[in-house]
Every structure is written in structure tokens, then in C-alpha cells.
CSV table of C-alpha atoms and ligand atoms in Angstrom, one decimal:
chain,number,residue,atom,x,y,z
A,1,MET,CA,-31.1,83.4,-78.9
A,2,ALA,CA,-30.8,79.9,-80.0
A,3,LEU,CA,-31.9,76.8,-77.9
A,4,ALA,CA,-30.3,74.5,-80.4
A,5,ASN,CA,-28.5,71.6,-79.0
A,6,ARG,CA,-29.9,71.9,-75.8
A,7,SER,CA,-32.1,69.0,-74.0
A,8,LEU,CA,-35.4,69.4,-72.1
A,9,VAL,CA,-35.2,66.9,-69.1
A,10,THR,CA,-36.9,68.8,-66.5
A,11,ILE,CA,-39.2,71.9,-66.7
A,12,ASP,CA,-36.4,73.8,-64.9
A,13,ASP,CA,-34.2,73.4,-68.3
A,14,LEU,CA,-36.4,76.1,-69.7
A,15,SER,CA,-36.5,79.9,-68.1
A,16,ASN,CA,-39.6,81.8,-68.0
A,17,GLY,CA,-38.7,83.9,-71.0
A,18,GLU,CA,-37.9,80.8,-73.1
A,19,MET,CA,-41.3,79.2,-72.3
A,20,GLU,CA,-43.0,82.5,-73.3
A,21,ALA,CA,-41.1,82.7,-76.4
A,22,LEU,CA,-41.9,79.0,-77.3
A,23,PHE,CA,-45.6,79.8,-76.7
A,24,SER,CA,-45.4,82.8,-79.3
A,25,LEU,CA,-43.8,80.3,-81.8
A,26,SER,CA,-46.4,77.6,-81.0
A,27,ASP,CA,-49.0,80.5,-81.9
A,28,GLU,CA,-47.3,80.9,-85.1
A,29,MET,CA,-47.1,77.1,-85.8
A,30,SER,CA,-50.7,76.6,-85.1
A,31,ASP,CA,-51.8,79.2,-87.6
A,32,VAL,CA,-50.1,77.8,-90.4
A,33,MET,CA,-49.1,74.4,-89.4
A,34,ASP,CA,-49.2,72.9,-93.0
A,35,LYS,CA,-46.6,75.2,-94.3
A,36,GLN,CA,-43.6,74.3,-92.0
A,37,PHE,CA,-42.6,71.5,-94.1
A,38,GLY,CA,-39.2,72.9,-94.9
A,39,LEU,CA,-38.1,73.5,-91.4
A,40,CYS,CA,-36.6,70.2,-90.5
A,41,GLN,CA,-36.4,68.6,-93.6
A,42,GLY,CA,-33.6,66.0,-93.9
A,43,LYS,CA,-33.5,65.5,-89.8
A,44,ILE,CA,-34.4,62.3,-88.0
A,45,MET,CA,-36.2,62.0,-84.7
A,46,ALA,CA,-36.2,58.9,-82.6
A,47,SER,CA,-39.1,58.4,-80.7
A,48,LEU,CA,-38.5,55.9,-78.1
A,49,PHE,CA,-41.7,55.1,-76.0
A,50,PHE,CA,-41.0,52.3,-73.4
A,51,GLU,CA,-44.3,52.9,-71.6
A,52,PRO,CA,-47.8,53.4,-73.2
A,53,SER,CA,-48.7,56.6,-75.0
A,54,THR,CA,-51.3,58.0,-77.3
A,55,ARG,CA,-50.9,61.8,-77.2
A,56,THR,CA,-47.2,62.6,-76.3
A,57,ARG,CA,-45.8,59.9,-78.7
A,58,LEU,CA,-48.3,60.8,-81.7
A,59,SER,CA,-48.2,64.4,-81.3
A,60,PHE,CA,-44.4,64.3,-81.2
A,61,GLU,CA,-44.3,62.2,-84.5
A,62,THR,CA,-47.0,64.3,-86.1
A,63,ALA,CA,-45.1,67.4,-85.1
A,64,MET,CA,-41.7,66.1,-86.9
A,65,HIS,CA,-43.7,64.9,-90.0
A,66,ARG,CA,-45.3,68.4,-90.1
A,67,LEU,CA,-41.9,70.1,-89.9
A,68,GLY,CA,-40.7,67.9,-93.0
A,69,GLY,CA,-38.4,65.6,-90.9
A,70,SER,CA,-38.6,61.7,-90.6
A,71,VAL,CA,-39.2,59.7,-87.3
A,72,ILE,CA,-38.0,56.2,-86.4
A,73,THR,CA,-39.6,54.5,-83.4
A,74,ALA,CA,-39.4,52.0,-80.8
A,75,ALA,CA,-42.5,51.7,-78.8
A,76,ASP,CA,-41.8,48.5,-77.0
A,77,VAL,CA,-38.8,47.7,-74.6
A,78,GLY,CA,-39.0,44.1,-75.5
A,79,ALA,CA,-38.4,44.8,-78.9
A,80,THR,CA,-35.1,46.6,-78.2
A,81,SER,CA,-31.7,45.4,-76.9
A,82,LEU,CA,-32.7,46.9,-73.3
A,83,ALA,CA,-34.4,43.6,-73.2
A,84,LYS,CA,-31.1,41.8,-73.3
A,85,GLY,CA,-29.7,43.8,-70.7
A,86,GLU,CA,-28.1,46.5,-72.8
A,87,SER,CA,-27.6,49.9,-70.4
A,88,ILE,CA,-29.4,52.9,-71.2
A,89,ALA,CA,-26.3,54.9,-71.7
A,90,ASP,CA,-25.2,52.2,-74.7
A,91,MET,CA,-28.6,52.7,-76.3
A,92,ALA,CA,-28.4,56.5,-76.1
A,93,ARG,CA,-25.2,56.5,-77.5
A,94,VAL,CA,-26.1,54.3,-80.4
A,95,VAL,CA,-29.3,56.0,-81.1
A,96,GLY,CA,-27.7,59.4,-80.6
A,97,SER,CA,-25.0,58.3,-83.6
A,98,TYR,CA,-28.4,57.7,-86.0
A,99,VAL,CA,-30.3,60.5,-85.2
A,100,ASP,CA,-30.6,64.4,-84.7
A,101,ILE,CA,-33.0,64.5,-81.8
A,102,ILE,CA,-34.4,61.9,-79.4
A,103,VAL,CA,-37.8,61.8,-77.5
A,104,ILE,CA,-37.8,59.4,-74.7
A,105,ARG,CA,-40.3,57.8,-72.3
A,106,HIS,CA,-39.1,55.6,-69.9
A,107,PRO,CA,-40.7,53.9,-66.6
A,108,TRP,CA,-37.2,54.6,-64.4
A,109,GLU,CA,-37.0,58.1,-62.9
A,110,GLY,CA,-34.2,60.1,-64.1
A,111,ALA,CA,-33.8,57.9,-67.3
A,112,ALA,CA,-34.2,60.8,-69.7
A,113,LYS,CA,-31.2,62.6,-67.8
A,114,VAL,CA,-29.1,59.3,-68.7
A,115,VAL,CA,-30.1,59.6,-72.3
A,116,ALA,CA,-29.3,63.2,-72.3
A,117,ASP,CA,-25.9,62.8,-70.8
A,118,TYR,CA,-24.8,60.2,-73.2
A,119,ALA,CA,-26.7,60.7,-76.6
A,120,GLY,CA,-24.7,63.5,-78.0
A,121,VAL,CA,-28.0,65.0,-79.6
A,122,PRO,CA,-30.9,67.0,-77.9
A,123,VAL,CA,-33.1,64.9,-75.8
A,124,ILE,CA,-36.7,65.4,-74.6
A,125,ASN,CA,-37.9,64.0,-71.7
A,126,ALA,CA,-41.6,62.5,-72.6
A,127,GLY,CA,-42.1,61.1,-69.0
A,128,ASP,CA,-39.7,59.3,-66.8
A,129,GLY,CA,-41.7,57.2,-64.2
A,130,GLY,CA,-43.3,59.5,-61.5
A,131,HIS,CA,-40.5,62.2,-61.8
A,132,GLN,CA,-41.6,64.6,-64.6
A,133,HIS,CA,-43.3,65.1,-67.9
A,134,PRO,CA,-42.1,68.9,-69.0
A,135,THR,CA,-43.7,68.8,-72.2
A,136,GLN,CA,-47.1,67.9,-70.9
A,137,THR,CA,-46.5,71.1,-68.9
A,138,LEU,CA,-45.7,73.2,-71.8
A,139,CYS,CA,-49.0,72.2,-73.3
A,140,ASP,CA,-50.8,73.0,-69.9
A,141,LEU,CA,-49.1,76.4,-69.2
A,142,TYR,CA,-50.0,77.2,-73.1
A,143,THR,CA,-53.7,76.3,-72.5
A,144,ILE,CA,-53.8,78.3,-69.3
A,145,LYS,CA,-52.3,81.3,-70.8
A,146,LYS,CA,-54.3,81.3,-73.8
A,147,GLU,CA,-57.5,81.4,-71.5
A,148,LYS,CA,-56.6,83.5,-68.8
A,149,LYS,CA,-53.9,85.8,-70.6
A,150,THR,CA,-51.5,85.4,-67.8
A,151,LEU,CA,-50.3,82.9,-65.1
A,152,LYS,CA,-49.1,85.2,-62.4
A,153,GLY,CA,-51.4,85.5,-59.4
A,154,LEU,CA,-54.0,82.8,-60.8
A,155,LYS,CA,-55.2,80.0,-58.5
A,156,ILE,CA,-54.8,76.5,-60.0
A,157,ALA,CA,-56.2,73.6,-58.2
A,158,LEU,CA,-54.7,70.3,-58.6
A,159,TRP,CA,-56.8,67.1,-58.1
A,160,GLY,CA,-56.3,63.4,-57.8
A,161,ASP,CA,-53.1,61.3,-57.9
A,162,LEU,CA,-50.6,64.2,-56.9
A,163,LYS,CA,-48.0,61.4,-55.7
A,164,TYR,CA,-47.3,59.5,-58.9
A,165,GLY,CA,-48.8,61.9,-61.5
A,166,ARG,CA,-45.4,63.2,-63.2
A,167,THR,CA,-47.5,66.0,-65.0
A,168,ILE,CA,-48.3,67.5,-61.5
A,169,HIS,CA,-44.7,67.7,-60.4
A,170,SER,CA,-43.5,69.3,-63.4
A,171,LEU,CA,-46.8,71.7,-63.4
A,172,ILE,CA,-46.0,72.5,-59.8
A,173,PHE,CA,-42.5,74.0,-60.5
A,174,ALA,CA,-43.7,75.7,-63.7
A,175,LEU,CA,-46.7,77.4,-61.9
A,176,ALA,CA,-44.4,78.4,-59.0
A,177,LYS,CA,-41.9,79.8,-61.6
A,178,PHE,CA,-44.6,82.0,-63.2
A,179,GLY,CA,-46.1,83.1,-59.7
A,180,ALA,CA,-49.3,81.3,-59.7
A,181,ASN,CA,-50.9,79.9,-56.5
A,182,ILE,CA,-51.7,76.3,-56.0
A,183,LEU,CA,-54.3,74.4,-54.1
A,184,PHE,CA,-53.7,70.8,-53.5
A,185,TYR,CA,-56.6,68.4,-53.5
A,186,PRO,CA,-55.1,64.8,-53.5
A,187,THR,CA,-56.8,61.6,-53.1
A,188,PRO,CA,-56.1,60.5,-49.6
A,189,SER,CA,-52.9,58.6,-49.4
A,190,LEU,CA,-51.8,59.9,-52.8
A,191,GLU,CA,-50.5,63.4,-51.5
A,192,VAL,CA,-47.6,65.4,-53.1
A,193,PRO,CA,-44.2,63.8,-52.0
A,194,GLU,CA,-42.4,65.7,-49.4
A,195,HIS,CA,-39.4,66.1,-51.6
A,196,VAL,CA,-41.5,68.1,-54.2
A,197,LEU,CA,-42.9,70.3,-51.6
A,198,LYS,CA,-39.4,70.9,-50.1
A,199,LYS,CA,-38.1,72.0,-53.4
A,200,LEU,CA,-41.2,74.2,-53.8
A,201,THR,CA,-41.0,75.9,-50.7
A,202,THR,CA,-37.1,76.4,-50.7
A,203,GLU,CA,-36.6,77.4,-54.3
A,204,TYR,CA,-39.6,79.2,-55.4
A,205,GLY,CA,-39.8,81.5,-52.3
A,206,GLY,CA,-43.7,81.0,-51.7
A,207,GLY,CA,-45.2,79.6,-48.4
A,208,LEU,CA,-47.1,76.3,-47.8
A,209,GLU,CA,-50.2,76.4,-45.7
A,210,ARG,CA,-51.3,73.0,-44.5
A,211,TYR,CA,-55.2,72.6,-44.2
A,212,GLU,CA,-55.1,71.0,-40.9
A,213,ALA,CA,-53.2,74.0,-39.5
A,214,LEU,CA,-55.7,76.4,-40.4
A,215,ALA,CA,-58.0,78.0,-38.1
A,216,PRO,CA,-61.6,76.3,-37.9
A,217,THR,CA,-63.2,79.9,-39.4
A,218,ALA,CA,-60.7,79.9,-42.5
A,219,LYS,CA,-61.9,76.1,-43.1
A,220,GLU,CA,-65.6,77.2,-43.3
A,221,GLY,CA,-66.9,76.5,-46.6
A,222,LEU,CA,-63.5,75.5,-47.9
A,223,PHE,CA,-63.3,72.3,-49.8
A,224,PRO,CA,-61.2,69.7,-48.0
A,225,LEU,CA,-58.2,70.6,-49.5
A,226,ASP,CA,-54.5,69.4,-48.4
A,227,ALA,CA,-52.5,72.5,-48.6
A,228,ILE,CA,-52.2,75.8,-50.6
A,229,TYR,CA,-49.0,77.2,-52.0
A,230,LEU,CA,-49.1,80.9,-52.0
A,231,THR,CA,-46.9,82.5,-54.3
A,232,PRO,CA,-44.3,85.4,-53.0
A,233,SER,CA,-45.8,88.2,-55.2
A,234,SER,CA,-49.5,87.3,-54.3
A,235,PRO,CA,-51.0,90.7,-53.6
A,236,HIS,CA,-53.1,89.3,-50.8
A,237,GLN,CA,-50.5,87.7,-48.9
A,238,LEU,CA,-51.1,89.0,-45.5
A,239,ALA,CA,-48.1,87.7,-43.4
A,240,MET,CA,-50.1,88.1,-40.2
A,241,MET,CA,-53.4,86.6,-41.3
A,242,PRO,CA,-52.7,83.8,-43.7
A,243,ASP,CA,-55.8,82.3,-42.9
A,244,ILE,CA,-58.1,85.2,-44.0
A,245,ASP,CA,-55.9,85.5,-46.9
A,246,ILE,CA,-56.8,81.9,-48.1
A,247,GLN,CA,-60.5,82.7,-47.5
A,248,VAL,CA,-60.3,85.8,-49.7
A,249,LYS,CA,-58.2,84.0,-52.4
A,250,LEU,CA,-60.8,81.3,-52.9
A,251,LYS,CA,-63.9,83.4,-52.6
A,252,ALA,CA,-62.6,85.0,-55.8
A,253,GLY,CA,-62.7,81.4,-57.4
A,254,VAL,CA,-60.4,78.8,-58.7
A,255,ASP,CA,-59.0,79.7,-62.2
A,256,ALA,CA,-58.3,76.0,-63.2
A,257,LEU,CA,-58.9,72.6,-61.9
A,258,TYR,CA,-56.3,70.3,-63.0
A,259,VAL,CA,-57.6,66.5,-62.7
A,260,THR,CA,-55.5,63.4,-63.0
A,261,ARG,CA,-56.2,59.7,-63.0
A,262,PRO,CA,-54.9,57.4,-60.5
A,263,GLN,CA,-51.5,56.2,-61.7
A,264,LYS,CA,-52.3,52.5,-60.9
A,265,GLU,CA,-49.3,51.2,-62.9
A,266,ARG,CA,-47.1,52.8,-60.2
A,267,PHE,CA,-49.0,51.9,-56.8
A,268,THR,CA,-47.6,49.7,-54.3
A,269,ALA,CA,-49.2,46.7,-53.3
A,270,ALA,CA,-50.5,48.6,-50.0
A,271,GLU,CA,-51.8,51.4,-52.3
A,272,LYS,CA,-53.8,49.1,-54.5
A,273,LYS,CA,-55.5,47.6,-51.3
A,274,GLN,CA,-56.3,51.2,-50.2
A,275,GLU,CA,-57.8,51.9,-53.7
A,276,LEU,CA,-60.1,49.0,-53.1
A,277,LYS,CA,-61.4,50.7,-49.7
A,278,GLU,CA,-61.5,54.2,-50.9
A,279,LYS,CA,-63.2,55.5,-54.0
A,280,TYR,CA,-61.2,57.8,-56.2
A,281,PRO,CA,-63.1,61.2,-56.1
A,282,VAL,CA,-65.0,62.2,-59.5
A,283,VAL,CA,-65.0,65.5,-60.8
A,284,ASP,CA,-68.6,65.9,-62.3
A,285,LYS,CA,-71.4,68.7,-62.9
A,286,LYS,CA,-72.3,68.4,-59.2
A,287,LEU,CA,-69.1,69.0,-57.8
A,288,LEU,CA,-68.4,72.0,-60.3
A,289,LYS,CA,-71.8,73.6,-59.0
A,290,SER,CA,-69.7,74.8,-56.0
A,291,LYS,CA,-69.4,78.6,-56.2
A,292,GLU,CA,-65.5,78.7,-56.4
A,293,PHE,CA,-65.9,76.8,-59.8
A,294,ARG,CA,-67.9,79.1,-61.6
A,295,LYS,CA,-65.4,80.3,-64.1
A,296,THR,CA,-63.0,77.4,-63.8
A,297,LEU,CA,-60.9,75.9,-66.7
A,298,VAL,CA,-61.2,71.9,-66.3
A,299,MET,CA,-58.0,70.5,-67.3
A,300,HIS,CA,-56.7,66.9,-67.6
A,301,PRO,CA,-53.6,65.6,-69.2
A,302,LEU,CA,-55.5,62.6,-70.4
A,303,PRO,CA,-56.0,59.7,-70.6
A,304,ARG,CA,-59.0,59.8,-68.2
A,305,VAL,CA,-60.4,56.6,-66.6
A,306,ASP,CA,-63.5,57.2,-64.3
A,307,GLU,CA,-62.2,60.4,-62.4
A,308,LEU,CA,-63.7,62.9,-64.9
A,309,ALA,CA,-67.5,62.6,-65.9
A,310,TYR,CA,-68.3,62.3,-69.7
A,311,GLU,CA,-71.0,64.8,-69.0
A,312,LEU,CA,-68.4,67.5,-68.6
A,313,ASP,CA,-67.2,67.2,-72.2
A,314,ALA,CA,-70.1,69.7,-73.5
A,315,ASP,CA,-69.4,71.9,-70.4
A,316,PRO,CA,-68.0,75.4,-71.7
A,317,ARG,CA,-65.5,75.2,-68.9
A,318,SER,CA,-63.8,71.8,-70.2
A,319,ARG,CA,-60.4,72.3,-72.0
A,320,TYR,CA,-58.9,69.0,-71.9
A,321,PHE,CA,-59.2,68.1,-75.5
A,322,GLU,CA,-57.7,71.5,-76.4
A,323,GLN,CA,-54.9,70.8,-74.0
A,324,ALA,CA,-54.2,67.5,-76.0
A,325,ALA,CA,-54.6,69.3,-79.7
A,326,ARG,CA,-52.2,72.0,-78.7
A,327,GLY,CA,-49.5,69.3,-78.2
A,328,VAL,CA,-48.8,69.6,-82.1
A,329,PRO,CA,-47.9,73.0,-82.4
A,330,VAL,CA,-46.1,73.1,-78.7
A,331,ARG,CA,-44.0,70.2,-80.0
A,332,MET,CA,-43.4,71.5,-83.5
A,333,ALA,CA,-42.1,74.7,-81.7
A,334,LEU,CA,-39.8,73.0,-79.3
A,335,ILE,CA,-38.3,70.4,-81.6
A,336,SER,CA,-37.6,73.3,-84.4
A,337,LEU,CA,-35.8,75.3,-81.4
A,338,LEU,CA,-33.9,72.4,-80.2
A,339,LEU,CA,-32.9,71.5,-83.9
A,340,GLY,CA,-31.7,75.2,-84.5
A,341,ALA,CA,-34.4,75.6,-87.3
A,342,LYS,CA,-35.8,78.5,-85.2
A,343,GLU,CA,-34.5,81.0,-83.0
A,344,ILE,CA,-36.3,83.0,-80.4
A,345,THR,CA,-35.9,86.6,-79.2
A,346,LEU,CA,-36.2,87.1,-75.6
A,347,ALA,CA,-37.8,90.5,-74.0
A,348,GLN,CA,-34.9,90.6,-71.7
A,349,LYS,CA,-31.8,88.7,-71.2
A,350,GLU,CA,-32.3,86.3,-68.3
A,351,ALA,CA,-30.4,83.2,-66.9
A,352,LEU,CA,-31.8,79.8,-65.7
A,353,PRO,CA,-32.6,79.7,-62.2
A,354,SER,CA,-29.1,79.5,-60.5
A,355,THR,CA,-29.7,77.3,-57.4
A,356,ASP,CA,-26.3,75.9,-57.9
A,357,TYR,CA,-25.8,73.4,-54.9
A,358,PRO,CA,-22.6,71.7,-54.0
A,359,ARG,CA,-22.5,68.2,-55.4
A,360,TYR,CA,-21.7,64.8,-53.4
A,361,GLN,CA,-20.3,62.1,-55.5
A,362,ARG,CA,-18.4,59.1,-54.2
A,363,ASP,CA,-17.4,55.9,-55.5
A,364,SER,CA,-19.0,53.7,-52.7
A,365,GLY,CA,-21.5,54.2,-49.9
A,366,ILE,CA,-24.8,55.9,-50.2
A,367,ARG,CA,-27.2,55.1,-53.3
A,368,CYS,CA,-30.5,56.8,-54.0
A,369,PRO,CA,-33.3,55.5,-51.5
A,370,ASN,CA,-35.7,55.7,-54.5
A,371,PRO,CA,-36.1,52.0,-55.9
A,372,ARG,CA,-37.5,53.6,-59.1
A,373,CYS,CA,-34.5,55.7,-59.7
A,374,VAL,CA,-32.4,54.8,-62.8
A,375,SER,CA,-29.1,55.2,-60.8
A,376,VAL,CA,-29.9,52.2,-58.7
A,377,GLN,CA,-31.0,49.6,-61.5
A,378,GLU,CA,-28.7,46.8,-62.0
A,379,THR,CA,-28.0,47.5,-65.7
A,380,GLU,CA,-27.1,50.9,-64.9
A,381,THR,CA,-25.2,50.8,-61.6
A,382,LYS,CA,-21.9,49.4,-63.7
A,383,TYR,CA,-21.3,53.0,-65.0
A,384,LEU,CA,-23.4,55.4,-63.2
A,385,LYS,CA,-22.0,56.8,-59.8
A,386,PRO,CA,-24.6,58.0,-57.3
A,387,GLU,CA,-24.7,61.7,-57.6
A,388,PHE,CA,-26.5,64.1,-55.4
A,389,LYS,CA,-27.0,67.8,-54.5
A,390,ILE,CA,-26.3,69.0,-51.0
A,391,VAL,CA,-29.4,71.3,-50.8
A,392,ASN,CA,-29.2,72.0,-47.0
A,393,ARG,CA,-26.5,71.4,-44.2
A,394,LYS,CA,-29.1,71.8,-41.3
A,395,PRO,CA,-30.7,69.4,-41.5
A,396,LEU,CA,-28.3,67.7,-43.8
A,397,THR,CA,-30.4,67.1,-46.9
A,398,LEU,CA,-29.2,65.5,-50.2
A,399,ARG,CA,-31.0,65.3,-53.5
A,400,CYS,CA,-30.4,62.7,-56.2
A,401,THR,CA,-29.6,64.4,-59.6
A,402,TYR,CA,-31.4,61.8,-61.5
A,403,CYS,CA,-34.9,61.3,-59.9
A,404,GLU,CA,-34.7,64.3,-57.4
A,405,HIS,CA,-35.7,62.3,-54.4
A,406,GLY,CA,-34.4,64.0,-51.3
A,407,PHE,CA,-33.4,62.4,-48.1
A,408,GLU,CA,-31.6,63.1,-44.9
A,409,PRO,CA,-28.6,60.9,-44.3
A,410,LYS,CA,-28.4,59.7,-40.6
A,411,TYR,CA,-24.5,59.6,-40.3
A,412,VAL,CA,-21.4,61.4,-41.6
A,413,ALA,CA,-17.7,61.3,-41.7
A,414,SER,CA,-14.9,63.6,-43.1
A,415,ALA,CA,-12.5,62.1,-45.7
A,416,ASP,CA,-9.8,64.7,-44.0
A,417,TRP,CA,-10.0,64.0,-40.3
A,418,HIS,CA,-9.1,60.2,-40.3
A,419,GLU,CA,-6.5,60.6,-43.2
A,420,GLY,CA,-3.5,58.5,-42.2
A,421,ARG,CA,-4.9,58.3,-38.6
A,422,THR,CA,-6.8,55.2,-38.2
A,423,ALA,CA,-7.7,55.9,-34.4
A,424,SER,CA,-9.6,59.0,-35.5
A,425,LYS,CA,-11.6,57.3,-38.3
A,426,LYS,CA,-14.9,58.2,-36.7
A,427,TYR,CA,-18.6,58.6,-37.9
A,428,HIS,CA,-20.8,61.0,-36.4
A,429,SER,CA,-24.6,61.6,-36.0
A,430,ALA,CA,-25.4,63.8,-39.0
A,431,GLU,CA,-27.2,66.0,-36.4
A,432,SER,CA,-24.3,66.5,-34.1
A,433,HIS,CA,-22.1,69.9,-34.3
A,434,TRP,CA,-19.3,67.6,-35.7
A,435,ALA,CA,-21.4,67.2,-38.8
A,436,ARG,CA,-21.7,71.0,-39.6
A,437,LYS,CA,-17.9,71.2,-39.2
A,438,ILE,CA,-17.2,68.9,-42.1
A,439,ARG,CA,-16.2,70.7,-45.3
A,440,THR,CA,-18.3,69.8,-48.1
A,441,GLU,CA,-15.6,68.5,-50.4
A,442,ASN,CA,-14.6,66.1,-47.4
A,443,LEU,CA,-18.1,65.1,-46.6
A,444,ILE,CA,-19.0,61.5,-46.5
A,445,VAL,CA,-22.7,60.3,-45.8
A,446,PHE,CA,-24.1,57.1,-44.6
A,447,ASN,CA,-27.7,55.9,-44.0
A,448,SER,CA,-26.8,53.3,-41.4
A,449,THR,CA,-24.3,52.5,-38.7
A,450,ASP,CA,-23.5,49.1,-40.8
A,451,GLU,CA,-22.9,51.1,-44.0
A,452,ALA,CA,-20.2,53.2,-41.9
A,453,GLU,CA,-18.7,50.5,-40.1
A,454,GLY,CA,-18.6,48.4,-43.3
A,455,GLN,CA,-16.2,51.1,-44.4
A,456,GLY,CA,-14.0,51.0,-41.5
A,457,PHE,CA,-15.5,53.7,-39.4
A,458,LYS,CA,-16.0,53.6,-35.7
A,459,PRO,CA,-18.7,55.5,-34.0
A,460,SER,CA,-18.2,58.6,-32.2
A,461,ARG,CA,-19.4,59.4,-28.8
A,462,TYR,CA,-22.6,61.3,-30.4
A,463,ALA,CA,-23.1,58.7,-33.0
A,464,LYS,CA,-23.2,56.0,-30.1
A,465,VAL,CA,-25.9,58.0,-28.3
A,466,ARG,CA,-28.0,58.2,-31.6
A,467,ARG,CA,-27.8,54.4,-32.5
A,468,LYS,CA,-28.9,53.8,-28.9
A,469,ARG,CA,-31.8,56.2,-29.0
A,470,SER,CA,-32.8,54.6,-32.5
A,471,LYS,CA,-32.6,51.1,-31.0
A,472,ALA,CA,-34.7,51.9,-28.0
A,473,LYS,CA,-37.3,53.6,-30.2
A,474,THR,CA,-37.3,50.5,-32.6
A,475,SER,CA,-37.8,48.1,-29.6
A,476,GLU,CA,-40.7,50.2,-28.0
A,477,PRO,CA,-43.8,48.4,-27.9
A,478,LYS,CA,-46.3,49.8,-30.6
B,501,LIG,N1,-50.7,63.2,-71.3
B,501,LIG,C1,-50.1,62.1,-71.8
B,501,LIG,O1,-48.9,62.0,-71.4
B,501,LIG,O2,-51.0,61.2,-72.5
B,501,LIG,P1,-50.3,59.7,-73.2
B,501,LIG,O3,-49.8,59.0,-72.0
B,501,LIG,O4,-51.5,59.1,-74.1
B,501,LIG,O5,-49.0,60.3,-74.0
């Protein structure tokens, strides 16, 4: 089976079988790294890094050199025409006409998807803002698999900045795909975003247990974690007694502790202030004395700052430098597959996850509420139409196809009901029974009454009630 001409934008772009096959190819590559020179001879890779990088950029470039290909690079947005206001789509079209494959890191969430949509050659996401970093996830999974032989049923703890850590977001989905359990240990105020948790629990079938909801007996001796994701295939999942289940699971120990640095470059002003008040927790020998970490692999995507003590470098549980080193064979395998220089054989035929949601796309109206999304940037709105997946009708929930932020619009209307009948051009509360009667293809959504009325809609009786209620709420003394 060929992966040729495909792009890797999110970790969902690869099936489990494809990832397993890629790991086998990475094994082959790492055994004879200096004998792969003929594989991509004559091919050119563009390495576009518009945010700082050591590991990802240099391991991709090393990988291409080891495969016999050439590399052109732009490592500073100020040295490209993006600084003159060129759109990402135009840049992608042009660079795509020069090279055979593009690797891109960009601060805007969803930027890699835009490049993949316009370049006409395979594109690899090397990190798009706080969204995803799928090739880091491949290195992480490859490392865990090499050490533990399997991913299924493992308990993987995620530590630190779980809000902005893009490596965390792609790792969460990948672990769930492979049937691992996930323990969340966020730094206060840097918890996993709700839209990530929602996708995790609705699309991967497991259950999320919040720490605060656990019985006091279950919390005894438990590290102060935030939540636990239990995979549906977990052998100990006792639906009637989930608290006991958690105790059973943790007593057996944590398989890997994945530490991340605070992603200060993405902090809001309020988060910067909070950071000064609360010390970021450090993983050190003292912490790892705890019984559940006795056989735990200590992992980190790097770079580290102060959150991982240097005294752990000599600890037999530490694996972070191996993770970084494995970036070369893993990326050699990936490049050679996407360029069609190698093919993989799948143990069994399998399709990519088929969560095929209806799309929502209109010329005007609602935009992604995430200010870091590529689709709301001034240079990109000239050609990008906001595009969403309708992932739920009750409550109505939309997910941006670029940055994957989810949100629940407040008001809706139908494109069909009002057609030719101005008097019935009404908008409704998204919670009303009218909202659910609107066919998907006719749905129009608004985030505010101003937005709806600006488009010529008048409030229905229910929308008026909702508007009154939300006005009363906002005028209540705090
Ligand atoms: N892990 C990682 O993405 O490192 P760099 O930022 O150095 O590429």
C-alpha cells in the first residue's frame, strides 16, 4: 500500500496500521541509516520554519540528506514574502511548484492544512501553533512501543502545560486510538482545552473521570491529577465502580510520564501574571520516588526549561534524548513513504476513522472564535471561507476544520423557511425545538443577536426569551 502524495496535517491522517508499518520502516532505517542514499535522490524538500526549532527542523533536514534528497529552507518569516502580506495559500502554491515535499511550522493554528490544501505536493505539519505536532507524536509512540512493546492498555501520564502543548494534543488522540489510558496532571490553569476533551470522549469511545468527582476513598494516595481517560477496551473498566477501577489501575504503576515545558510564547497576559504567582511543577528524583513511578519511562518532547531536573538525565527511566534521536529514522520513513520511495504492507486492510460529519460553510456570518486560527487572520480571510464540521445537533456544536476549536452557537435560522417570505425571516435560540427541525443543509448559525439582525433576521418568540435571559444574567450584580 502506498502513502505517496498524502499529507500529514493531524495525527488522524494516519490509521493505526499505517503508523505501525511506519514504525517497522523506522526500525529498518535506523539499522542502516547511512545506506538509504538512493531512496530520494533528485527530490527536494522545502523546510519552512516560521517558529523556532532545533529538533524538528534539523531532524527533518538530516532525514532528507540521509535519503539522498536536497533541502531548501526558510527559517524566518521576516525573510519571506509573508512579511509583505502574502497569503499562506499563495506561498504554498509557489513553493509547491519548486519542490516535491513541504515541511511547515507556523504559529497559526490550521496553517498546515491551508498549505496542504494549496501546495499540490505532500505537506507535513511540523507544529501549527497550539494545535498539533503529529511527527513528534510519531516519535513519542515509537519510543513507548520500543520500550513497552505495546500501547494498548498502558497508563500514560501527561504533565505540565496541557493547554498550549501541541505535542500533548496530537499525543492524546494517538494514545486513545491505540487504546491507552491517559492521566492528566496539568499545571493549574493550563488544563487540556474542553474541545480536545470533547473530541476525545465522543470519537474514541472511552470515558473521562474528573478527579473532583471521585469518592474521597478513591483519592487516597492519588497524585492530585485532574482527570483520567479510561480506554473502552480497558480490562479493569468496572462501569459500576469507576473509582475503584482507578485505584486498581494506578497501583499497578504509570507506564510513562510525559513532561512538557510551559509554552510561554502562547500565554495570554493573565496567564503570564498567574505564572508569576504559581511555580511550575518540577519533575525530579524526589517526585519519582513515589511508588507508581517505579518503572515509569520519563519522556519530554524537549526543549526543557526548568520543569525537568538535570539530575534525571542519568536515571535509567529517562528516555527524552532517545525520543529526539529517533526523530531521524521516523522522519526518514515518513518522507520516503509520502514521496512514494517506499511502500508499506498492512497486516489487514483498514480505513481511516470514518467520523464523517456534515459540513457548515457560508459566505458570510460566523467565524472561528479562536483568535489564533488561520481562518480569521487578515491575510487569509480574502480567500478562506470559514468551514466547520457539525459534530453535534443537541447541543448544536460546530468544530472549525482548520484549528479544530469547537463551540456552541447561540442562535440559528433556516435558509429555507424565510425564502421569499420576509415576514418569516426569523432566528431562533439554538436550544429551541425549532433549531432541531432545521435541515443541516439549510442551517444558518449566529453567535449573537446583532449578527442575526445584521443579516436581516428578526427574533422569534423563543429567541426573545433567550435574549432577555442573557441580558438579565449579564446585568446581575457579581
Ligand atoms: N520537540 C520539538 O518540537 O522540538 P523543537 O521545537 O526543537 O523542534
